[in-house]
Amino acid sequence: MRPAAASAPRYRETVQLLACEGERLIAVLAEPNGPANGDLGVVIVVGGPQYRAGSHRQFVHLARTLATAGTPTLRFDVRGMGDSTGAQRSFEQLTADTGAAIGALLSAQPQLKRVALWGLCDGASAALLYLHERADPCVSALCLLNPWVRSASSLARTHVKHYYRQRLMQREFWGKLVSGRVAGAALRSLWGNLKAARAQPPAAGQAGDLGQAAAADYQTRMAQAWQRFSGPLLLVLSGQDYTAREFTEFVAASPAWRGALSKANVQRHDMPQADHTFSAQADARQLDQAVLTWLARCTPT
């Protein structure tokens, strides 16, 4: 009996070398083994400190899943990370890197006319900051997961609402307090968080006030990019993640973000049991399906 022939892979991967302000970036392009689905490709924007594989190879699996479904997907190391050259930089300084990745994808796949940026945590923030700085017409869609908007006040509000409030409802806590087993440092921490939580996000540089772009804090610049972006935007939030909770708390309190989540182009997908990186297999599969369904809606038939 002849052995069964191995099925051909439904995607292929090639290494791409990208030039970025005198440095060399390493990228991996996952392409469908066949015609692409329309003219839309995906660039996975990696924040830091992180490299192109992602936690538990998350970006590898995502890129291959999207390519198998017909969407070319590029993941890459920014300068100073992974196999790319140059000095390490923060997520606020990835505009040139992201632009180089977009250009490389469009060059490698000439049939593509549009790009969706996919980013997790500060990668999501970097995607918005890229659009704030460049307003790139090639970027027609955004997929943002648990965006990073951390500040002292937003972290304090998150801790007070989602940690200390829960602790204050526990009999065990009050028993320790009465018995003296709750240390003074813990009480001082609670008081410090309560004070910090009352601080309001800065009102300067609100959405529409684009003249203050250079002076605005990074959260406000993210808000400005979000508010003026009119393409499809998928927001994915993990229920078991302080970064996601901090984002919703910050957006609710900041004038620059007013109405952002209710814009007509925004689709929100909540995953109550997921952690920050969707590490459970069931959550990873659900996330893949949500992204695939959303991308199908972004691609006219």
XYZ file of N, CA, C and O in Angstrom, residues 16-27 52 76-89 94 97:
116
model
N 12.149 38.591 5.243
C 12.274 39.880 4.573
C 13.286 40.736 5.327
O 13.298 40.765 6.562
N 14.146 41.441 4.585
C 15.094 42.385 5.175
C 14.601 43.804 4.874
O 14.426 44.170 3.708
N 14.382 44.571 5.921
C 13.808 45.908 5.772
C 14.840 46.963 6.165
O 15.552 46.797 7.170
N 14.896 48.029 5.400
C 15.766 49.158 5.743
C 14.958 50.181 6.537
O 13.837 50.529 6.156
N 15.557 50.661 7.637
C 14.851 51.642 8.474
C 15.864 52.607 9.075
O 16.566 52.273 10.046
N 15.962 53.768 8.480
C 16.827 54.840 8.981
C 18.247 54.344 9.276
O 18.812 54.579 10.347
N 18.808 53.623 8.317
C 20.173 53.150 8.419
C 20.345 51.835 9.155
O 21.462 51.336 9.257
N 19.269 51.267 9.672
C 19.325 49.988 10.365
C 18.610 48.918 9.549
O 17.898 49.226 8.576
N 18.810 47.656 9.924
C 18.204 46.540 9.212
C 17.197 45.833 10.113
O 17.528 45.420 11.226
N 15.963 45.735 9.622
C 14.924 45.027 10.352
C 14.709 43.651 9.728
O 14.768 43.490 8.518
N 14.435 42.680 10.586
C 14.124 41.330 10.135
C 12.619 41.116 10.253
O 12.008 41.407 11.287
N 12.021 40.613 9.180
C 10.584 40.353 9.170
C 10.326 38.979 8.577
O 11.160 38.436 7.838
N 9.281 39.313 17.221
C 8.269 38.974 16.213
C 7.496 37.682 16.480
O 6.458 37.456 15.876
N 7.396 41.492 12.414
C 8.772 41.981 12.278
C 9.339 42.400 13.622
O 8.610 42.646 14.592
N 10.666 42.449 13.666
C 11.384 42.975 14.829
C 11.672 44.453 14.609
O 12.269 44.833 13.594
N 11.270 45.268 15.557
C 11.610 46.690 15.476
C 13.086 46.862 15.795
O 13.759 45.924 16.243
N 13.613 48.032 15.573
C 15.023 48.291 15.851
C 15.366 47.987 17.317
O 14.614 48.329 18.226
N 16.489 47.305 17.483
C 16.954 47.000 18.827
C 16.313 45.799 19.477
O 16.610 45.478 20.624
N 15.443 45.077 18.742
C 14.781 43.898 19.301
C 14.996 42.697 18.393
O 15.143 42.851 17.172
N 14.992 41.498 18.974
C 15.122 40.283 18.180
C 16.384 40.298 17.347
O 17.490 40.504 17.848
N 16.230 40.106 16.035
C 17.365 40.051 15.122
C 17.601 41.355 14.368
O 18.430 41.394 13.450
N 16.877 42.404 14.724
C 17.059 43.690 14.050
C 18.184 44.486 14.695
O 18.453 44.344 15.895
N 18.832 45.309 13.915
C 19.934 46.117 14.430
C 19.403 47.431 15.011
O 18.224 47.752 14.892
N 20.309 48.172 15.641
C 19.938 49.481 16.175
C 19.709 49.459 17.671
O 19.771 48.417 18.326
N 19.455 50.638 18.204
C 19.218 50.792 19.639
C 17.760 50.509 19.965
O 16.856 50.832 19.189
N 17.537 49.901 21.114
C 16.169 49.639 21.566
C 15.462 50.956 21.823
O 16.052 51.927 22.275
N 14.172 50.979 21.529
C 13.389 52.201 21.708
C 12.015 51.852 22.265
O 11.598 50.697 22.243
N 8.171 54.166 17.308
C 8.175 53.092 16.316
C 7.547 53.499 14.984
O 7.221 52.641 14.164
N 9.743 52.396 12.013
C 9.755 50.934 11.922
C 8.446 50.423 11.317
O 8.452 49.560 10.423
